Structures are given as C-alpha cells and as structure tokens.
Coordinates of C-alpha atoms and ligand atoms in Angstrom, one line a residue:
M22 CA -12.1 30.6 -3.8
P23 CA -12.9 26.7 -3.7
V24 CA -16.0 25.9 -6.0
K25 CA -19.0 24.8 -3.5
N26 CA -21.0 21.8 -4.3
Q27 CA -24.6 21.8 -4.6
N28 CA -25.5 20.7 -1.2
D29 CA -23.7 24.0 0.2
V30 CA -25.4 26.9 1.3
F31 CA -24.0 30.0 -0.1
D32 CA -24.4 33.5 1.9
T33 CA -26.0 35.1 -1.1
I34 CA -27.0 33.7 -4.6
I35 CA -27.3 37.0 -7.1
I36 CA -29.2 36.3 -10.3
G37 CA -28.0 37.8 -13.2
A38 CA -24.7 39.0 -14.2
G39 CA -25.2 42.6 -15.3
A40 CA -24.2 45.9 -13.7
L41 CA -26.5 45.7 -11.0
G42 CA -25.9 42.2 -9.9
L43 CA -22.1 42.5 -10.0
W44 CA -21.8 45.6 -8.1
A45 CA -24.1 43.5 -5.5
A46 CA -21.3 41.0 -5.9
R47 CA -18.8 43.2 -5.0
Q48 CA -20.6 44.6 -2.0
V49 CA -21.2 41.0 -0.5
I50 CA -17.6 39.9 -1.2
C51 CA -16.2 42.9 0.5
E52 CA -18.5 42.4 3.5
G53 CA -16.7 39.0 4.0
R54 CA -19.4 36.8 2.8
S55 CA -19.8 33.9 0.5
V56 CA -21.5 34.7 -3.0
C57 CA -22.4 32.9 -6.4
V58 CA -23.8 34.6 -9.2
L59 CA -26.0 33.0 -11.8
E60 CA -26.1 34.0 -15.3
K61 CA -27.9 32.2 -18.1
N62 CA -25.9 33.7 -20.8
Q63 CA -22.1 35.3 -19.9
I64 CA -21.2 38.3 -17.8
G65 CA -22.9 41.5 -19.6
A66 CA -25.1 39.7 -21.9
G67 CA -27.7 42.1 -21.2
A68 CA -28.3 45.6 -21.2
S69 CA -25.0 46.2 -19.4
G70 CA -23.2 44.9 -22.3
G71 CA -23.5 47.9 -24.6
V72 CA -21.6 50.5 -25.8
M73 CA -22.9 53.9 -24.3
G74 CA -22.2 54.1 -20.7
A75 CA -23.3 57.9 -20.3
L76 CA -23.4 58.4 -16.6
M77 CA -26.0 61.5 -16.6
S78 CA -26.7 63.7 -13.4
H79 CA -30.3 64.6 -13.1
I80 CA -31.4 68.3 -14.1
P81 CA -30.3 70.0 -10.6
D82 CA -33.7 72.0 -10.0
G83 CA -36.8 70.2 -8.3
W84 CA -34.5 68.8 -6.0
N85 CA -36.0 65.6 -3.9
I86 CA -34.7 62.4 -2.7
K87 CA -34.1 60.6 -5.9
K88 CA -32.0 63.5 -7.0
E89 CA -29.9 63.5 -3.9
F90 CA -29.4 59.9 -4.2
Q91 CA -28.1 60.3 -7.5
F92 CA -26.0 62.9 -6.7
H93 CA -24.1 61.3 -4.2
A94 CA -23.9 58.0 -6.1
L95 CA -22.2 59.7 -9.1
D96 CA -20.1 62.0 -7.1
M97 CA -18.4 58.9 -5.3
L98 CA -18.7 57.0 -8.3
E99 CA -15.0 57.8 -9.6
E100 CA -13.5 56.8 -6.5
E101 CA -15.1 53.4 -6.2
L102 CA -14.0 53.1 -10.1
L103 CA -10.2 53.4 -8.9
K104 CA -11.0 50.9 -6.2
L105 CA -12.5 48.2 -8.3
T106 CA -9.5 49.1 -10.8
R107 CA -6.7 48.5 -7.8
D108 CA -8.6 45.0 -7.1
S109 CA -9.4 43.8 -10.3
G110 CA -6.4 45.2 -12.3
M111 CA -8.5 46.4 -15.0
E112 CA -9.4 49.9 -16.2
T113 CA -13.2 50.9 -17.0
G114 CA -12.7 53.9 -19.5
Y115 CA -14.1 56.3 -16.7
R116 CA -13.9 59.8 -17.5
R117 CA -15.7 63.0 -15.9
C118 CA -16.3 64.6 -19.4
G119 CA -19.3 66.7 -18.5
R120 CA -22.4 67.3 -20.4
V121 CA -23.4 69.7 -23.3
M122 CA -27.6 69.8 -23.9
P123 CA -28.3 72.1 -26.7
L124 CA -31.7 73.8 -25.9
V125 CA -34.9 73.2 -28.4
H126 CA -36.5 76.0 -28.4
E127 CA -36.2 79.7 -26.8
G128 CA -38.8 79.2 -24.1
M129 CA -35.9 76.9 -22.5
K130 CA -33.8 79.6 -21.6
D131 CA -36.1 80.5 -18.5
H132 CA -35.6 77.0 -17.6
V133 CA -31.9 77.0 -17.7
E134 CA -32.1 79.8 -15.2
S135 CA -33.5 77.7 -12.7
W136 CA -30.9 74.8 -13.7
L137 CA -27.8 77.0 -12.9
L138 CA -29.4 78.1 -9.4
G139 CA -30.2 74.4 -8.7
A140 CA -26.8 73.3 -9.7
R141 CA -24.7 76.1 -7.4
T142 CA -27.0 75.1 -4.5
N143 CA -27.5 71.3 -4.8
W144 CA -24.0 70.4 -6.2
R145 CA -22.5 72.0 -3.1
G146 CA -19.9 73.9 -5.4
H147 CA -18.4 70.4 -6.6
Y148 CA -19.6 70.7 -10.1
D149 CA -20.7 73.7 -12.3
M150 CA -23.5 74.5 -14.8
K151 CA -23.1 77.4 -17.2
Y152 CA -25.0 78.5 -20.0
L153 CA -23.2 78.6 -23.3
E154 CA -24.2 81.1 -26.0
A155 CA -25.2 80.2 -29.3
G156 CA -23.1 81.3 -32.2
N157 CA -19.7 80.6 -30.5
T158 CA -17.8 77.5 -31.1
W159 CA -17.8 75.7 -27.5
F160 CA -15.5 73.2 -27.6
S161 CA -11.9 73.0 -29.6
S162 CA -12.1 73.4 -33.6
T163 CA -14.4 70.4 -33.6
S164 CA -18.0 72.4 -33.9
W165 CA -19.3 70.3 -30.8
P166 CA -22.0 70.8 -31.5
K167 CA -22.4 73.0 -34.8
S168 CA -23.3 76.5 -33.6
D169 CA -26.4 76.8 -36.0
K170 CA -27.8 73.5 -34.9
A171 CA -28.2 74.8 -31.5
P172 CA -29.7 78.3 -32.3
F173 CA -31.0 78.7 -28.7
G174 CA -27.6 78.0 -26.7
A175 CA -26.8 75.2 -24.7
S176 CA -26.4 74.0 -21.1
H177 CA -23.1 72.9 -20.0
D178 CA -22.4 70.8 -16.8
T179 CA -19.1 69.5 -15.4
F180 CA -21.1 66.5 -13.6
A181 CA -21.8 64.2 -16.0
A182 CA -19.4 61.4 -16.6
R183 CA -18.9 58.3 -19.0
C184 CA -17.5 54.8 -18.4
S185 CA -17.4 51.8 -20.8
P186 CA -20.0 49.3 -20.0
R187 CA -18.5 46.5 -21.2
K188 CA -14.8 47.2 -19.5
L189 CA -16.7 47.9 -16.2
V190 CA -18.9 44.5 -16.1
A191 CA -15.4 42.9 -17.5
A192 CA -13.7 44.4 -14.2
L193 CA -16.4 43.7 -11.8
G194 CA -17.1 40.0 -13.4
T195 CA -13.2 39.3 -12.8
F196 CA -13.3 40.7 -9.3
A197 CA -16.2 38.3 -8.6
K198 CA -14.6 35.4 -10.3
L199 CA -11.4 35.9 -7.7
H200 CA -13.3 36.0 -4.7
G201 CA -16.3 34.6 -5.5
E202 CA -18.6 32.3 -7.7
V203 CA -19.8 33.1 -11.3
R204 CA -21.4 30.4 -13.1
E205 CA -22.4 31.4 -16.8
G206 CA -24.6 29.5 -18.8
C207 CA -26.6 28.8 -15.5
A208 CA -30.5 29.9 -16.1
V209 CA -32.8 30.3 -13.0
A210 CA -36.5 29.1 -13.6
S211 CA -38.0 30.0 -10.1
I212 CA -37.2 31.1 -6.6
V213 CA -38.7 29.7 -3.4
P214 CA -36.8 32.5 -0.9
D215 CA -39.0 30.8 2.1
K216 CA -37.0 27.9 1.7
N217 CA -33.7 29.7 0.7
K218 CA -34.0 27.8 -2.6
V219 CA -33.3 28.9 -6.1
V220 CA -34.3 26.4 -8.8
L221 CA -32.1 26.4 -12.0
N222 CA -33.7 25.4 -15.7
D223 CA -32.3 22.1 -15.5
G224 CA -33.9 21.2 -12.2
T225 CA -30.8 21.8 -10.1
I226 CA -31.5 23.5 -6.5
L227 CA -29.1 25.6 -4.9
R228 CA -29.7 27.1 -1.4
A229 CA -28.6 30.5 0.0
N230 CA -29.5 32.6 2.9
E231 CA -30.0 35.7 0.7
I232 CA -31.4 35.8 -2.9
I233 CA -31.0 38.8 -4.9
V234 CA -32.7 39.3 -8.2
A235 CA -30.8 41.3 -10.8
N236 CA -31.5 39.7 -14.1
G237 CA -32.9 43.0 -15.6
V238 CA -36.1 42.6 -17.5
D239 CA -36.5 39.0 -16.8
A240 CA -36.9 40.0 -13.1
Y241 CA -40.2 40.9 -13.4
R242 CA -41.4 37.4 -14.1
L243 CA -39.3 35.9 -11.5
L244 CA -40.5 38.3 -8.9
H245 CA -44.0 38.4 -9.9
P246 CA -45.3 36.0 -7.3
F247 CA -43.5 37.8 -4.7
M248 CA -44.1 41.5 -5.2
G249 CA -47.0 41.2 -8.2
P250 CA -50.4 43.2 -7.8
A251 CA -53.2 41.0 -6.7
N252 CA -54.1 40.8 -10.5
E253 CA -52.0 38.1 -12.1
D254 CA -52.0 39.3 -15.3
E255 CA -50.8 43.1 -14.6
P256 CA -47.2 42.8 -15.2
L257 CA -44.5 44.8 -12.9
G258 CA -42.8 46.2 -15.8
R259 CA -41.6 46.1 -19.4
G260 CA -38.8 46.2 -21.7
V261 CA -37.6 49.4 -23.6
K262 CA -35.7 48.3 -26.5
G263 CA -33.2 50.7 -27.5
Q264 CA -30.3 51.0 -30.1
A265 CA -26.8 52.2 -30.6
V266 CA -23.6 52.6 -32.7
M267 CA -20.4 52.8 -32.2
I268 CA -18.4 55.0 -34.5
E269 CA -14.6 55.9 -35.0
F270 CA -13.8 59.3 -35.1
P271 CA -10.2 60.9 -34.2
H272 CA -10.7 63.0 -31.2
D273 CA -8.7 64.4 -27.9
D274 CA -10.8 62.7 -25.4
T275 CA -11.5 66.0 -24.0
L276 CA -15.1 66.4 -25.5
P277 CA -18.3 66.4 -23.2
I278 CA -21.2 64.3 -23.9
L279 CA -24.2 65.7 -26.1
Y280 CA -27.7 65.0 -25.3
Q281 CA -30.4 66.0 -27.2
D282 CA -34.1 64.8 -27.6
G283 CA -33.6 61.6 -26.7
T284 CA -30.4 60.9 -28.4
Y285 CA -26.9 60.7 -26.6
I286 CA -23.5 60.8 -28.1
V287 CA -20.8 59.4 -25.7
P288 CA -17.2 60.4 -26.6
H289 CA -15.0 57.4 -25.6
E290 CA -11.3 56.6 -25.7
D291 CA -9.5 55.2 -28.7
N292 CA -11.2 57.5 -31.0
L293 CA -14.5 55.9 -30.5
M294 CA -17.8 57.4 -30.0
A295 CA -21.0 55.7 -29.0
I296 CA -24.7 57.3 -30.6
G297 CA -27.5 55.8 -29.4
A298 CA -31.1 56.4 -27.7
T299 CA -33.8 54.0 -26.1
S300 CA -37.6 54.4 -27.1
H301 CA -39.4 51.3 -28.1
N302 CA -41.5 49.6 -25.4
V303 CA -41.6 45.9 -25.3
P304 CA -44.6 44.3 -23.4
L305 CA -43.0 41.1 -21.1
G306 CA -45.1 38.8 -23.4
E307 CA -43.6 40.0 -26.2
L308 CA -40.1 39.9 -25.3
E309 CA -39.5 36.5 -26.9
D310 CA -40.5 38.2 -30.2
V311 CA -38.3 40.9 -29.9
P312 CA -35.0 40.2 -29.8
A313 CA -32.3 42.3 -28.9
Q314 CA -31.3 42.3 -32.4
F315 CA -30.1 45.8 -34.4
D316 CA -32.9 46.9 -36.4
H317 CA -31.0 48.6 -39.5
H318 CA -34.4 50.5 -40.5
D319 CA -34.3 52.1 -37.1
M320 CA -31.6 54.6 -37.5
D321 CA -33.1 57.9 -36.9
F322 CA -31.3 58.4 -33.7
Y323 CA -27.9 58.2 -35.7
R324 CA -29.4 60.6 -38.0
R325 CA -30.5 63.2 -35.1
A326 CA -26.7 62.7 -34.2
V327 CA -25.4 63.5 -37.6
K328 CA -27.6 66.5 -37.9
L329 CA -26.2 68.1 -34.8
V330 CA -22.8 67.3 -35.2
P331 CA -22.4 67.0 -39.1
I332 CA -18.5 66.7 -38.9
I333 CA -19.0 62.8 -37.6
K334 CA -21.0 62.3 -40.8
D335 CA -18.3 60.1 -42.8
A336 CA -16.8 58.3 -39.5
P337 CA -17.3 54.6 -40.2
I338 CA -19.6 52.6 -37.8
V339 CA -17.7 50.0 -36.3
E340 CA -20.5 48.4 -34.4
H341 CA -24.1 48.0 -34.3
W342 CA -26.1 47.1 -30.7
A343 CA -29.4 46.7 -29.4
G344 CA -30.4 46.1 -26.0
I345 CA -33.5 45.8 -23.7
R346 CA -33.7 47.9 -20.4
P347 CA -36.1 47.3 -17.7
R348 CA -38.5 49.2 -17.3
N349 CA -41.0 49.5 -13.9
T350 CA -44.8 50.0 -14.5
L351 CA -46.2 48.9 -11.3
K352 CA -48.7 51.8 -10.4
G353 CA -47.8 53.9 -7.7
R354 CA -44.0 53.5 -9.0
G355 CA -43.7 55.3 -12.3
A356 CA -40.7 54.5 -13.8
D357 CA -38.4 54.8 -10.6
P358 CA -36.2 52.0 -9.7
W359 CA -36.7 49.0 -7.2
F360 CA -33.7 49.0 -4.9
E361 CA -35.5 47.0 -2.1
T362 CA -35.8 44.1 0.4
V363 CA -39.2 42.5 -0.7
P364 CA -41.6 43.3 2.0
G365 CA -42.6 40.3 3.5
H366 CA -39.5 37.9 2.6
E367 CA -36.4 39.5 4.7
N368 CA -34.2 37.4 2.4
L369 CA -35.2 38.4 -1.0
I370 CA -33.6 41.5 -2.3
A371 CA -35.0 43.4 -5.8
L372 CA -32.5 45.0 -7.9
I373 CA -34.3 46.6 -10.8
G374 CA -32.9 49.5 -12.4
G375 CA -35.9 50.6 -15.1
F376 CA -34.3 53.8 -16.2
K377 CA -31.3 55.0 -18.0
I378 CA -28.9 56.2 -15.3
T379 CA -28.1 52.7 -13.9
F380 CA -24.7 52.6 -14.4
G381 CA -24.5 55.9 -12.4
V382 CA -25.8 54.5 -8.9
A383 CA -25.4 50.9 -9.2
H384 CA -22.8 50.5 -7.0
R385 CA -25.2 51.9 -4.3
A386 CA -28.5 49.9 -5.1
M387 CA -27.7 47.3 -2.2
D388 CA -27.4 50.3 0.2
V389 CA -30.7 51.5 -0.9
A390 CA -32.1 47.7 -0.7
R391 CA -31.0 47.1 2.7
G392 CA -32.1 50.8 4.0
R393 CA -28.6 52.0 4.9
I394 CA -29.4 55.0 2.7
E395 CA -32.3 57.0 1.2
G396 CA -32.9 56.0 -2.1
P397 CA -35.6 54.5 -4.0
R398 CA -37.7 51.8 -2.2
R399 CA -41.3 50.7 -2.7
E400 CA -42.6 51.9 1.0
R401 CA -41.7 55.5 -0.2
L402 CA -43.9 55.9 -3.1
S403 CA -43.4 59.5 -3.9
W404 CA -39.9 61.0 -4.0
V405 CA -40.6 64.5 -3.0
Q406 CA -41.0 65.1 0.9
Ligands
FAD523 C1 -29.5 51.2 -26.0 C2 -29.4 51.2 -24.9 C3 -28.4 52.5 -24.1 C4 -28.5 52.6 -22.7 N1 -27.9 53.7 -22.3 C5 -27.5 53.6 -20.9 C6 -26.4 55.0 -20.6 O1 -25.8 55.3 -21.5 N2 -26.2 54.7 -19.2 C7 -26.8 54.1 -18.2 O2 -26.4 54.3 -17.0 N3 -27.8 53.3 -18.8 C8 -28.2 53.2 -20.2 N4 -29.1 52.3 -20.4 C9 -30.2 51.1 -19.5 C10 -28.7 50.2 -18.9 O3 -28.1 49.5 -19.9 C11 -29.7 49.3 -18.0 O4 -30.5 50.1 -17.2 C12 -28.9 48.2 -17.2 O5 -27.6 47.8 -17.9 C13 -29.4 47.4 -16.3 O6 -28.7 46.4 -15.8 P1 -29.1 45.4 -15.1 O7 -27.8 44.6 -14.4 O8 -30.2 45.5 -14.4 O9 -29.8 44.0 -16.1 P2 -28.7 43.4 -17.3 O10 -27.6 43.9 -17.6 O11 -29.9 43.5 -18.7 O12 -28.6 41.9 -16.6 C14 -29.4 41.2 -16.5 C15 -28.5 39.9 -16.7 O13 -29.3 38.6 -16.3 C16 -29.4 37.6 -16.9 N5 -30.4 36.9 -16.8 C17 -31.8 37.0 -17.3 N6 -32.6 36.0 -16.8 C18 -31.8 35.2 -16.2 C19 -31.9 34.0 -15.5 N7 -33.4 33.5 -15.6 N8 -31.3 33.3 -14.7 C20 -30.1 33.8 -14.9 N9 -29.7 35.0 -15.5 C21 -30.7 35.7 -16.1 C22 -29.1 38.2 -18.5 O14 -28.5 37.1 -19.5 C23 -28.1 39.5 -18.2 O15 -26.8 39.0 -18.1 C24 -29.1 52.0 -21.8 C25 -29.8 50.8 -22.4 C26 -30.0 50.5 -23.6 C27 -30.8 49.5 -23.9

C-alpha cells in the first residue's frame, strides 16, 4: 500500500495501536477503506503488550445485554483468530483452555448452583460449567490447584480461553501494515473532528473522514472536549495499574486458567505461565508520575498464586511486566466500556476498554460503536432490560 503524503485524506485515522485500535484497523481495511494508525511509541506499547491474555467469560447468571454481547464475541473469537492467522501468517497463541475458580467460602456453593443453571441456559449448549468437589485431584497429577487450597470446591467452565497478547497485536499489526499505514513514534496532540483534523505533537496535521480514538488510558484526555461532563475537572476515567510475571513451568498445555481473589494464573504455550492482577487506581493527573514500571515490593498477587498452586513455587520468573489499563468513571457509566460514535460528532468514534475482558471483545467493538450490534454504548446507561 503506497504511503500517503500529508495532504491526502484517509478514510479513517486510528489513534493507538493496542488491541482495540488494531482490531478496528482490520475491520476498516476489510471494508475496503484506507486507514492510518498513529501510535506514539510502537505497536503493543500500552496495556495490550502484556503477558496475561486471559479471555474470561462473564458469570452466566443475571443475564443482560452486556453478557449477551460478550458471549457472542468470545464464542466467535476462535474463528476470527483463525482468519487473522490466515491473513497475517502469524499465530496468536489461542486455546480454549477453560477456567477453574476455587470457591472462597462455603456460602458460594449456593451461587454456583445459579451459575450452573445460567450456563445451561445462556451458553446454549456450546459450553459447560461444572462444580468440582473438594478433595479430588482435578487436573492431571499437577495438583491444579492443590486440593486443600480449595476446601469448598470450585467451578470449572469450558468457555474461557487464552491468547498471547503480544502475538495477537503482532499479527494484527502485521496485517495493518500490509494493507494500510501504521506510523509508529507518532503522537497525537489533539483532534478537531468537525474539521476532520488530527494534530500531531510536532504540529503536523493529518486529515480523515473518520477518527477513531483508541489510545487506552490516554483517550480520556483527547476525548474530554467532546464527551466530557460540564465540569471540566471531572475526568472521564482513570488508570488501573496491574502487575504480572511470566514463569517457566513445565506443563503439557492442557491446564485451565485459575482465578481466585483477583489473581489470574494463565497457562501459555512453551511451558510458560502468566500470573497477574490489576488493582491500583491511578488518577489521570498522576499518570506521568506512575509509569508502567514493575514494583518489586508489590508481589502479593504472586504469593497468592503460589499459595493456591504450591508446585509453581520454584519455577523461575522469566519476565516482570506492569501496565495501566483504562477504567471509565463518568457518572452513570460505571466501569462499562465505551464503544460508541460520540454524540454530536458522527465521524468520531471512541473505543475505550475500561475493563479486564478487552481481549475477548475487541474484535466486535467497532460493530457496537456503529450501532450494528447490541453492546455497551453511552445512550444505554443501564445494561439490564
Ligand atoms: C496487568 C494487566 C493484566 C491484564 N490482563 C488482561 C487479561 O488477561 N485479559 C484482558 O482481556 N485484559 C487484560 N488487561 C486489560 C487489557 O490489557 C486492556 O484493557 C487492553 O489492553 C486495552 O487495550 P487498548 O487498545 O484500549 O489500550 P492500549 O493497549 O493501552 O493501547 C493504547 C495505545 O495508544 C498509544 N497512545 C497513547 N497515547 C497516544 C497518543 N496521544 N497518540 C498516539 N498513540 C497514543 C499507546 O502507546 C498504546 O500503544 C490487563 C491489564 C493489565 C494492566
């Protein structure tokens, strides 16, 4: 694809080369339109360039539009990733591995009853959820988790999956570069949607008929003039910092994700296993002071994981990683994501994850924003109908 010069008008400019921006680029390209992705650092430099890659399903009871949307998105993801691999020539590390959630107290057994019922109805027989009795060895001989660490049993579903975040963004980035433009090291300072303008930090002006803002936690600042509350000081969202480690632990890659108490253990290919959690709020004003750097004094999530699965205790840590994900806070929205055409600006689309399931739904975000499918949009303040 020939690189356009500055005076050309793109069909679409996308700001941010994370999971949301790159899936949007794939969609625009597949629709036959020209796209330019602007990334201030490099592909996957933000929260999408981490190690976790859990593709978690929502708990299947209390069904609502949000859960319905996420069900379909996660259900079809496998096929979308196969197509991406075909088109980019790159693997994404995907496997529908399922998930085990040890119950933290006796009373949760009642909840599990309701989950099992919900799974039978709402997962349409595609996937299954079971209750695992305490005291048994559940998965191979690896004590996954150690049975006395799950004294109230656990739920096990076959719906959750995992992918490699880095492989995924690399595949999406390769596809975008093959069929569109990706400009790395290119930071956007502001946007003027009414004039179809995107202004870069160095003053360069680029033009596009459509502007998609998908730059993670930094999107709140770019979008505030167009989506912000009347009160200028009230931010649209904040950051949530999380930490993860990758360990090397021999396994045959048949194990499910383990999740308990905010900590995820995600088995990956090549004897790797990611352990992590997101927990620390970072107000927008403090983003500059809280870089996404690993804090070695903050390893509680790792200790919780080792307690649950003691057999990993001597596995070497091969990588430490920290990231900051967006979390929407605008009154009336809770933590729900924003995938929407900004009201009053028909050529401006906001794609902000704001939650922990972005990788499972990012491929459908544009369809929600354009109103093609039901999903999280601002005009519907409550999910439940
Ligand atoms: C520790 C941790 C573990 C997580 N685990 C999971 C998980 O297991 N499963 C899951 O689904 N989600 C998980 N998440 C959340 C997930 O990583 C994020 O929700 C998701 O990556 C957000 O994607 P994004 O494309 O919106 O943003 P990002 O990936 O942050 O991408 C935004 C991009 O925009 C660029 N950018 C910023 N400002 C500008 C600008 N002015 N101009 C140009 N470019 C700009 C950035 O450099 C960045 O590359 C986790 C998050 C953390 C921190």
